[in-house]
mmCIF file of N, CA and C in Angstrom:
data_model
loop_
_atom_site.group_PDB
_atom_site.id
_atom_site.type_symbol
_atom_site.label_atom_id
_atom_site.label_comp_id
_atom_site.label_asym_id
_atom_site.label_seq_id
_atom_site.Cartn_x
_atom_site.Cartn_y
_atom_site.Cartn_z
ATOM 1 N N MET A 1 0.005 11.903 14.231
ATOM 2 C CA MET A 1 1.369 11.430 14.132
ATOM 3 C C MET A 1 2.116 12.309 13.130
ATOM 4 N N LYS A 2 3.276 12.773 13.511
ATOM 5 C CA LYS A 2 4.063 13.658 12.658
ATOM 6 C C LYS A 2 4.795 12.853 11.587
ATOM 7 N N GLU A 3 4.811 13.412 10.389
ATOM 8 C CA GLU A 3 5.462 12.750 9.262
ATOM 9 C C GLU A 3 6.977 12.771 9.435
ATOM 10 N N ALA A 4 7.632 11.676 9.071
ATOM 11 C CA ALA A 4 9.091 11.581 9.152
ATOM 12 C C ALA A 4 9.735 12.647 8.270
ATOM 13 N N LEU A 5 10.938 13.012 8.604
ATOM 14 C CA LEU A 5 11.643 14.122 7.975
ATOM 15 C C LEU A 5 11.666 14.052 6.449
ATOM 16 N N LEU A 6 12.043 12.934 5.881
ATOM 17 C CA LEU A 6 12.180 12.826 4.424
ATOM 18 C C LEU A 6 10.937 12.287 3.728
ATOM 19 N N GLU A 7 9.915 11.948 4.483
ATOM 20 C CA GLU A 7 8.747 11.284 3.893
ATOM 21 C C GLU A 7 8.086 12.094 2.785
ATOM 22 N N SER A 8 7.900 13.382 2.964
ATOM 23 C CA SER A 8 7.240 14.182 1.924
ATOM 24 C C SER A 8 8.086 14.239 0.655
ATOM 25 N N THR A 9 9.397 14.317 0.800
ATOM 26 C CA THR A 9 10.285 14.319 -0.371
ATOM 27 C C THR A 9 10.228 12.982 -1.090
ATOM 28 N N LEU A 10 10.272 11.886 -0.336
ATOM 29 C CA LEU A 10 10.207 10.556 -0.945
ATOM 30 C C LEU A 10 8.858 10.326 -1.624
ATOM 31 N N ARG A 11 7.775 10.802 -1.009
ATOM 32 C CA ARG A 11 6.450 10.647 -1.615
ATOM 33 C C ARG A 11 6.365 11.410 -2.934
ATOM 34 N N LYS A 12 6.933 12.612 -2.983
ATOM 35 C CA LYS A 12 6.945 13.385 -4.225
ATOM 36 C C LYS A 12 7.750 12.660 -5.295
ATOM 37 N N MET A 13 8.861 12.049 -4.906
ATOM 38 C CA MET A 13 9.662 11.286 -5.866
ATOM 39 C C MET A 13 8.869 10.091 -6.402
ATOM 40 N N ARG A 14 8.143 9.398 -5.515
ATOM 41 C CA ARG A 14 7.309 8.269 -5.957
ATOM 42 C C ARG A 14 6.210 8.755 -6.896
ATOM 43 N N LEU A 15 5.583 9.876 -6.548
ATOM 44 C CA LEU A 15 4.519 10.436 -7.382
ATOM 45 C C LEU A 15 5.059 10.808 -8.761
ATOM 46 N N ASP A 16 6.208 11.469 -8.800
ATOM 47 C CA ASP A 16 6.824 11.835 -10.079
ATOM 48 C C ASP A 16 7.136 10.601 -10.917
ATOM 49 N N ARG A 17 7.451 9.503 -10.258
ATOM 50 C CA ARG A 17 7.797 8.263 -10.961
ATOM 51 C C ARG A 17 6.558 7.536 -11.509
ATOM 52 N N VAL A 18 5.476 7.477 -10.737
ATOM 53 C CA VAL A 18 4.317 6.678 -11.144
ATOM 54 C C VAL A 18 3.259 7.449 -11.922
ATOM 55 N N LEU A 19 3.173 8.754 -11.728
ATOM 56 C CA LEU A 19 2.099 9.525 -12.360
ATOM 57 C C LEU A 19 2.094 9.431 -13.888
ATOM 58 N N PRO A 20 3.237 9.491 -14.572
ATOM 59 C CA PRO A 20 3.193 9.340 -16.033
ATOM 60 C C PRO A 20 2.613 7.992 -16.471
ATOM 61 N N SER A 21 2.910 6.931 -15.737
ATOM 62 C CA SER A 21 2.351 5.613 -16.072
ATOM 63 C C SER A 21 0.854 5.578 -15.837
ATOM 64 N N ILE A 22 0.404 6.182 -14.758
ATOM 65 C CA ILE A 22 -1.029 6.229 -14.456
ATOM 66 C C ILE A 22 -1.766 7.034 -15.518
ATOM 67 N N GLN A 23 -1.199 8.161 -15.916
ATOM 68 C CA GLN A 23 -1.846 9.027 -16.899
ATOM 69 C C GLN A 23 -1.834 8.428 -18.304
ATOM 70 N N ALA A 24 -1.022 7.404 -18.531
ATOM 71 C CA ALA A 24 -0.984 6.747 -19.838
ATOM 72 C C ALA A 24 -2.227 5.888 -20.077
ATOM 73 N N PHE A 25 -2.998 5.635 -19.030
ATOM 74 C CA PHE A 25 -4.200 4.810 -19.131
ATOM 75 C C PHE A 25 -5.438 5.665 -18.900
ATOM 76 N N SER A 26 -6.545 5.202 -19.456
ATOM 77 C CA SER A 26 -7.816 5.877 -19.252
ATOM 78 C C SER A 26 -8.519 5.244 -18.055
ATOM 79 N N ASN A 27 -8.704 6.007 -16.995
ATOM 80 C CA ASN A 27 -9.380 5.545 -15.778
ATOM 81 C C ASN A 27 -8.816 4.232 -15.225
ATOM 82 N N PRO A 28 -7.534 4.194 -14.898
ATOM 83 C CA PRO A 28 -6.955 2.945 -14.388
ATOM 84 C C PRO A 28 -7.386 2.646 -12.956
ATOM 85 N N SER A 29 -7.249 1.390 -12.583
ATOM 86 C CA SER A 29 -7.413 0.955 -11.198
ATOM 87 C C SER A 29 -6.019 0.654 -10.660
ATOM 88 N N VAL A 30 -5.770 1.035 -9.416
ATOM 89 C CA VAL A 30 -4.434 0.914 -8.834
ATOM 90 C C VAL A 30 -4.497 0.116 -7.538
ATOM 91 N N LEU A 31 -3.561 -0.818 -7.390
ATOM 92 C CA LEU A 31 -3.383 -1.554 -6.148
ATOM 93 C C LEU A 31 -2.065 -1.096 -5.538
ATOM 94 N N ASP A 32 -2.118 -0.513 -4.352
ATOM 95 C CA ASP A 32 -0.930 -0.012 -3.663
ATOM 96 C C ASP A 32 -0.643 -0.912 -2.469
ATOM 97 N N ILE A 33 0.285 -1.848 -2.666
ATOM 98 C CA ILE A 33 0.678 -2.744 -1.580
ATOM 99 C C ILE A 33 1.752 -2.032 -0.771
ATOM 100 N N GLY A 34 1.477 -1.852 0.496
ATOM 101 C CA GLY A 34 2.376 -1.082 1.351
ATOM 102 C C GLY A 34 2.038 0.393 1.294
ATOM 103 N N CYS A 35 0.741 0.698 1.303
ATOM 104 C CA CYS A 35 0.275 2.080 1.107
ATOM 105 C C CYS A 35 0.636 3.024 2.249
ATOM 106 N N GLY A 36 0.996 2.487 3.404
ATOM 107 C CA GLY A 36 1.435 3.340 4.505
ATOM 108 C C GLY A 36 0.320 3.761 5.437
ATOM 109 N N TRP A 37 0.702 4.461 6.478
ATOM 110 C CA TRP A 37 -0.218 4.764 7.576
ATOM 111 C C TRP A 37 -1.273 5.794 7.240
ATOM 112 N N GLU A 38 -1.129 6.548 6.168
ATOM 113 C CA GLU A 38 -2.182 7.478 5.756
ATOM 114 C C GLU A 38 -2.570 7.320 4.291
ATOM 115 N N ALA A 39 -1.995 6.345 3.621
ATOM 116 C CA ALA A 39 -2.282 6.100 2.201
ATOM 117 C C ALA A 39 -2.176 7.388 1.388
ATOM 118 N N ARG A 40 -1.162 8.166 1.656
ATOM 119 C CA ARG A 40 -1.042 9.489 1.036
ATOM 120 C C ARG A 40 -0.850 9.439 -0.473
ATOM 121 N N LEU A 41 -0.088 8.468 -0.964
ATOM 122 C CA LEU A 41 0.102 8.381 -2.411
ATOM 123 C C LEU A 41 -1.233 8.124 -3.108
ATOM 124 N N LEU A 42 -2.056 7.247 -2.554
ATOM 125 C CA LEU A 42 -3.379 6.999 -3.136
ATOM 126 C C LEU A 42 -4.214 8.274 -3.164
ATOM 127 N N HIS A 43 -4.157 9.039 -2.094
ATOM 128 C CA HIS A 43 -4.904 10.304 -2.063
ATOM 129 C C HIS A 43 -4.406 11.266 -3.144
ATOM 130 N N GLU A 44 -3.102 11.280 -3.379
ATOM 131 C CA GLU A 44 -2.546 12.207 -4.365
ATOM 132 C C GLU A 44 -2.866 11.803 -5.802
ATOM 133 N N ILE A 45 -3.008 10.504 -6.055
ATOM 134 C CA ILE A 45 -3.314 10.064 -7.426
ATOM 135 C C ILE A 45 -4.814 9.905 -7.658
ATOM 136 N N GLU A 46 -5.623 10.106 -6.633
ATOM 137 C CA GLU A 46 -7.076 9.918 -6.740
ATOM 138 C C GLU A 46 -7.709 10.639 -7.933
ATOM 139 N N PRO A 47 -7.327 11.878 -8.259
ATOM 140 C CA PRO A 47 -7.959 12.544 -9.406
ATOM 141 C C PRO A 47 -7.677 11.865 -10.754
ATOM 142 N N TYR A 48 -6.659 11.014 -10.804
ATOM 143 C CA TYR A 48 -6.231 10.414 -12.071
ATOM 144 C C TYR A 48 -6.666 8.961 -12.235
ATOM 145 N N ILE A 49 -7.355 8.385 -11.254
ATOM 146 C CA ILE A 49 -7.695 6.967 -11.300
ATOM 147 C C ILE A 49 -9.201 6.744 -11.173
ATOM 148 N N ALA A 50 -9.641 5.573 -11.650
ATOM 149 C CA ALA A 50 -11.041 5.186 -11.486
ATOM 150 C C ALA A 50 -11.270 4.616 -10.093
ATOM 151 N N SER A 51 -10.289 3.835 -9.612
ATOM 152 C CA SER A 51 -10.387 3.260 -8.273
ATOM 153 C C SER A 51 -8.994 2.909 -7.777
ATOM 154 N N GLY A 52 -8.874 2.855 -6.464
ATOM 155 C CA GLY A 52 -7.602 2.501 -5.850
ATOM 156 C C GLY A 52 -7.821 1.724 -4.575
ATOM 157 N N VAL A 53 -6.998 0.690 -4.395
ATOM 158 C CA VAL A 53 -7.044 -0.128 -3.195
ATOM 159 C C VAL A 53 -5.661 -0.105 -2.565
ATOM 160 N N GLY A 54 -5.610 0.175 -1.273
ATOM 161 C CA GLY A 54 -4.353 0.168 -0.541
ATOM 162 C C GLY A 54 -4.362 -0.910 0.517
ATOM 163 N N ILE A 55 -3.243 -1.624 0.623
ATOM 164 C CA ILE A 55 -3.095 -2.677 1.627
ATOM 165 C C ILE A 55 -1.804 -2.409 2.394
ATOM 166 N N ASP A 56 -1.899 -2.427 3.713
ATOM 167 C CA ASP A 56 -0.714 -2.246 4.547
ATOM 168 C C ASP A 56 -1.061 -2.725 5.947
ATOM 169 N N PHE A 57 -0.064 -3.184 6.700
ATOM 170 C CA PHE A 57 -0.364 -3.633 8.056
ATOM 171 C C PHE A 57 -0.746 -2.474 8.960
ATOM 172 N N LYS A 58 -0.460 -1.242 8.528
ATOM 173 C CA LYS A 58 -0.821 -0.076 9.332
ATOM 174 C C LYS A 58 -1.739 0.882 8.574
ATOM 175 N N ALA A 59 -2.454 0.367 7.598
ATOM 176 C CA ALA A 59 -3.327 1.218 6.780
ATOM 177 C C ALA A 59 -4.524 1.712 7.582
ATOM 178 N N PRO A 60 -4.910 2.960 7.357
ATOM 179 C CA PRO A 60 -6.139 3.453 7.979
ATOM 180 C C PRO A 60 -7.328 2.859 7.233
ATOM 181 N N GLU A 61 -8.483 2.855 7.853
ATOM 182 C CA GLU A 61 -9.663 2.382 7.126
ATOM 183 C C GLU A 61 -10.231 3.551 6.340
ATOM 184 N N ILE A 62 -10.119 3.458 5.026
ATOM 185 C CA ILE A 62 -10.632 4.492 4.129
ATOM 186 C C ILE A 62 -11.660 3.844 3.217
ATOM 187 N N ARG A 63 -12.812 4.450 3.113
ATOM 188 C CA ARG A 63 -13.872 3.992 2.214
ATOM 189 C C ARG A 63 -14.465 5.229 1.551
ATOM 190 N N THR A 64 -14.058 5.482 0.328
ATOM 191 C CA THR A 64 -14.647 6.571 -0.441
ATOM 192 C C THR A 64 -15.161 5.974 -1.742
ATOM 193 N N GLU A 65 -15.712 6.816 -2.580
ATOM 194 C CA GLU A 65 -16.212 6.342 -3.867
ATOM 195 C C GLU A 65 -15.097 5.677 -4.674
ATOM 196 N N LYS A 66 -13.889 6.208 -4.582
ATOM 197 C CA LYS A 66 -12.772 5.691 -5.374
ATOM 198 C C LYS A 66 -11.768 4.859 -4.585
ATOM 199 N N LEU A 67 -11.593 5.143 -3.314
ATOM 200 C CA LEU A 67 -10.512 4.525 -2.548
ATOM 201 C C LEU A 67 -11.019 3.594 -1.457
ATOM 202 N N HIS A 68 -10.322 2.461 -1.309
ATOM 203 C CA HIS A 68 -10.564 1.518 -0.220
ATOM 204 C C HIS A 68 -9.199 1.097 0.314
ATOM 205 N N THR A 69 -9.067 1.028 1.618
ATOM 206 C CA THR A 69 -7.833 0.505 2.194
ATOM 207 C C THR A 69 -8.164 -0.621 3.156
ATOM 208 N N PHE A 70 -7.187 -1.505 3.319
ATOM 209 C CA PHE A 70 -7.323 -2.642 4.213
ATOM 210 C C PHE A 70 -6.066 -2.769 5.049
ATOM 211 N N SER A 71 -6.242 -3.106 6.300
ATOM 212 C CA SER A 71 -5.119 -3.458 7.147
ATOM 213 C C SER A 71 -4.922 -4.958 7.006
ATOM 214 N N TYR A 72 -3.737 -5.356 6.595
ATOM 215 C CA TYR A 72 -3.462 -6.775 6.379
ATOM 216 C C TYR A 72 -1.988 -7.030 6.605
ATOM 217 N N PHE A 73 -1.664 -8.118 7.265
ATOM 218 C CA PHE A 73 -0.279 -8.497 7.521
ATOM 219 C C PHE A 73 0.027 -9.749 6.723
ATOM 220 N N PHE A 74 0.946 -9.645 5.788
ATOM 221 C CA PHE A 74 1.343 -10.789 4.974
ATOM 222 C C PHE A 74 2.398 -11.586 5.726
ATOM 223 N N GLU A 75 2.158 -12.868 5.892
ATOM 224 C CA GLU A 75 3.121 -13.727 6.566
ATOM 225 C C GLU A 75 3.523 -14.859 5.642
ATOM 226 N N ALA A 76 4.773 -15.292 5.769
ATOM 227 C CA ALA A 76 5.252 -16.434 5.002
ATOM 228 C C ALA A 76 4.653 -17.704 5.594
ATOM 229 N N LYS A 77 4.384 -18.679 4.733
ATOM 230 C CA LYS A 77 3.849 -19.944 5.224
ATOM 231 C C LYS A 77 4.918 -20.739 5.960
ATOM 232 N N GLU A 78 6.184 -20.527 5.577
ATOM 233 C CA GLU A 78 7.282 -21.210 6.245
ATOM 234 C C GLU A 78 8.020 -20.213 7.125
ATOM 235 N N LYS A 79 8.266 -20.600 8.345
ATOM 236 C CA LYS A 79 8.954 -19.701 9.283
ATOM 237 C C LYS A 79 10.348 -19.362 8.762
ATOM 238 N N GLY A 80 10.694 -18.093 8.829
ATOM 239 C CA GLY A 80 12.027 -17.658 8.441
ATOM 240 C C GLY A 80 12.182 -17.268 6.987
ATOM 241 N N VAL A 81 11.175 -17.518 6.148
ATOM 242 C CA VAL A 81 11.292 -17.204 4.725
ATOM 243 C C VAL A 81 11.447 -15.707 4.512
ATOM 244 N N ILE A 82 10.634 -14.911 5.169
ATOM 245 C CA ILE A 82 10.713 -13.458 4.999
ATOM 246 C C ILE A 82 12.033 -12.938 5.547
ATOM 247 N N ASP A 83 12.401 -13.373 6.749
ATOM 248 C CA ASP A 83 13.630 -12.885 7.360
ATOM 249 C C ASP A 83 14.851 -13.244 6.529
ATOM 250 N N SER A 84 14.915 -14.480 6.020
ATOM 251 C CA SER A 84 16.096 -14.876 5.255
ATOM 252 C C SER A 84 16.148 -14.177 3.911
ATOM 253 N N SER A 85 15.003 -13.929 3.277
ATOM 254 C CA SER A 85 15.027 -13.230 1.991
ATOM 255 C C SER A 85 15.445 -11.780 2.177
ATOM 256 N N LEU A 86 15.048 -11.152 3.280
ATOM 257 C CA LEU A 86 15.480 -9.781 3.549
ATOM 258 C C LEU A 86 16.969 -9.728 3.838
ATOM 259 N N ALA A 87 17.478 -10.741 4.519
ATOM 260 C CA ALA A 87 18.908 -10.765 4.821
ATOM 261 C C ALA A 87 19.725 -10.881 3.541
ATOM 262 N N LYS A 88 19.233 -11.661 2.571
ATOM 263 C CA LYS A 88 19.950 -11.834 1.305
ATOM 264 C C LYS A 88 19.974 -10.550 0.490
ATOM 265 N N THR A 89 18.892 -9.781 0.561
ATOM 266 C CA THR A 89 18.822 -8.553 -0.235
ATOM 267 C C THR A 89 19.319 -7.339 0.528
ATOM 268 N N GLY A 90 19.600 -7.519 1.802
ATOM 269 C CA GLY A 90 20.079 -6.400 2.606
ATOM 270 C C GLY A 90 18.973 -5.471 3.058
ATOM 271 N N GLY A 91 17.722 -5.881 2.933
ATOM 272 C CA GLY A 91 16.609 -5.003 3.292
ATOM 273 C C GLY A 91 15.985 -5.383 4.606
ATOM 274 N N GLY A 92 15.015 -4.595 5.004
ATOM 275 C CA GLY A 92 14.206 -4.929 6.161
ATOM 276 C C GLY A 92 14.669 -4.381 7.485
ATOM 277 N N GLY A 93 15.923 -4.058 7.623
ATOM 278 C CA GLY A 93 16.402 -3.474 8.862
ATOM 279 C C GLY A 93 16.322 -4.391 10.068
ATOM 280 N N GLY A 94 16.021 -5.673 9.844
ATOM 281 C CA GLY A 94 15.986 -6.620 10.943
ATOM 282 C C GLY A 94 14.791 -6.470 11.864
ATOM 283 N N GLN A 95 13.801 -5.682 11.503
ATOM 284 C CA GLN A 95 12.640 -5.482 12.364
ATOM 285 C C GLN A 95 11.383 -5.951 11.651
ATOM 286 N N ARG A 96 10.522 -6.606 12.416
ATOM 287 C CA ARG A 96 9.209 -6.983 11.900
ATOM 288 C C ARG A 96 8.176 -6.541 12.906
ATOM 289 N N SER A 97 7.070 -6.035 12.428
ATOM 290 C CA SER A 97 5.999 -5.664 13.337
ATOM 291 C C SER A 97 4.711 -6.332 12.926
ATOM 292 N N ARG A 98 3.827 -6.432 13.874
ATOM 293 C CA ARG A 98 2.514 -7.023 13.628
ATOM 294 C C ARG A 98 1.465 -5.926 13.663
ATOM 295 N N PRO A 99 0.353 -6.153 12.997
ATOM 296 C CA PRO A 99 -0.696 -5.136 12.985
ATOM 297 C C PRO A 99 -1.331 -4.985 14.357
ATOM 298 N N THR A 100 -1.791 -3.792 14.623
ATOM 299 C CA THR A 100 -2.511 -3.566 15.869
ATOM 300 C C THR A 100 -3.990 -3.334 15.604
ATOM 301 N N SER A 101 -4.344 -3.107 14.355
ATOM 302 C CA SER A 101 -5.732 -2.821 14.014
ATOM 303 C C SER A 101 -6.520 -4.111 13.865
ATOM 304 N N SER A 102 -7.779 -4.078 14.241
ATOM 305 C CA SER A 102 -8.625 -5.251 14.059
ATOM 306 C C SER A 102 -9.360 -5.209 12.725
ATOM 307 N N ALA A 103 -9.247 -4.102 11.986
ATOM 308 C CA ALA A 103 -9.908 -3.984 10.684
ATOM 309 C C ALA A 103 -9.003 -4.592 9.626
ATOM 310 N N THR A 104 -9.119 -5.903 9.427
ATOM 311 C CA THR A 104 -8.240 -6.580 8.479
ATOM 312 C C THR A 104 -9.014 -7.029 7.264
ATOM 313 N N CYS A 105 -8.309 -7.179 6.185
ATOM 314 C CA CYS A 105 -8.886 -7.701 4.953
ATOM 315 C C CYS A 105 -8.935 -9.212 5.092
ATOM 316 N N PRO A 106 -10.084 -9.841 4.913
ATOM 317 C CA PRO A 106 -10.162 -11.278 5.080
ATOM 318 C C PRO A 106 -9.300 -12.028 4.075
ATOM 319 N N SER A 107 -9.032 -11.426 2.949
ATOM 320 C CA SER A 107 -8.235 -12.087 1.926
ATOM 321 C C SER A 107 -7.692 -11.048 0.965
ATOM 322 N N PRO A 108 -6.420 -11.194 0.541
ATOM 323 C CA PRO A 108 -5.909 -10.276 -0.480
ATOM 324 C C PRO A 108 -6.732 -10.350 -1.767
ATOM 325 N N MET A 109 -7.371 -11.488 -2.013
ATOM 326 C CA MET A 109 -8.194 -11.637 -3.216
ATOM 327 C C MET A 109 -9.378 -10.674 -3.183
ATOM 328 N N LYS A 110 -9.882 -10.344 -1.998
ATOM 329 C CA LYS A 110 -10.980 -9.384 -1.895
ATOM 330 C C LYS A 110 -10.543 -8.032 -2.450
ATOM 331 N N ALA A 111 -9.321 -7.640 -2.138
ATOM 332 C CA ALA A 111 -8.802 -6.371 -2.652
ATOM 333 C C ALA A 111 -8.686 -6.415 -4.171
ATOM 334 N N LEU A 112 -8.235 -7.527 -4.708
ATOM 335 C CA LEU A 112 -8.114 -7.641 -6.161
ATOM 336 C C LEU A 112 -9.484 -7.619 -6.833
ATOM 337 N N ARG A 113 -10.491 -8.227 -6.205
ATOM 338 C CA ARG A 113 -11.844 -8.202 -6.777
ATOM 339 C C ARG A 113 -12.390 -6.782 -6.829
ATOM 340 N N LEU A 114 -12.030 -5.948 -5.865
ATOM 341 C CA LEU A 114 -12.481 -4.557 -5.879
ATOM 342 C C LEU A 114 -11.937 -3.804 -7.083
ATOM 343 N N LEU A 115 -10.783 -4.222 -7.578
ATOM 344 C CA LEU A 115 -10.160 -3.534 -8.704
ATOM 345 C C LEU A 115 -10.743 -3.954 -10.048
ATOM 346 N N GLN A 116 -11.421 -5.087 -10.088
ATOM 347 C CA GLN A 116 -11.969 -5.556 -11.354
ATOM 348 C C GLN A 116 -13.056 -4.617 -11.840
ATOM 349 N N CYS A 117 -13.010 -4.334 -13.117
ATOM 350 C CA CYS A 117 -13.997 -3.413 -13.706
ATOM 351 C C CYS A 117 -15.251 -4.142 -14.098
#
């Protein structure tokens, strides 16, 4: 899949923003919610972290010594909560998608347990 036109520029901007915070800690663990279809930011910060977990409805399955990703779709318990909150903030673009991958995280808590030292 070809990367969107501005994606590499936006990823560099995100990296420039978060890298100083990551480097301020000794061997930090990072949770990237919304890591994206290739978890590229996690791959770029891998040399600076002890471990990283990425969660996204379109995340690839990655299992390395440092990185783990999970495909997971977060849903509101009440119908319309997500849609109405996006409408209030002007975000979301009015589109929602569901995951197509069967490799899902059984619980977001599992991802948090992976980050515990």
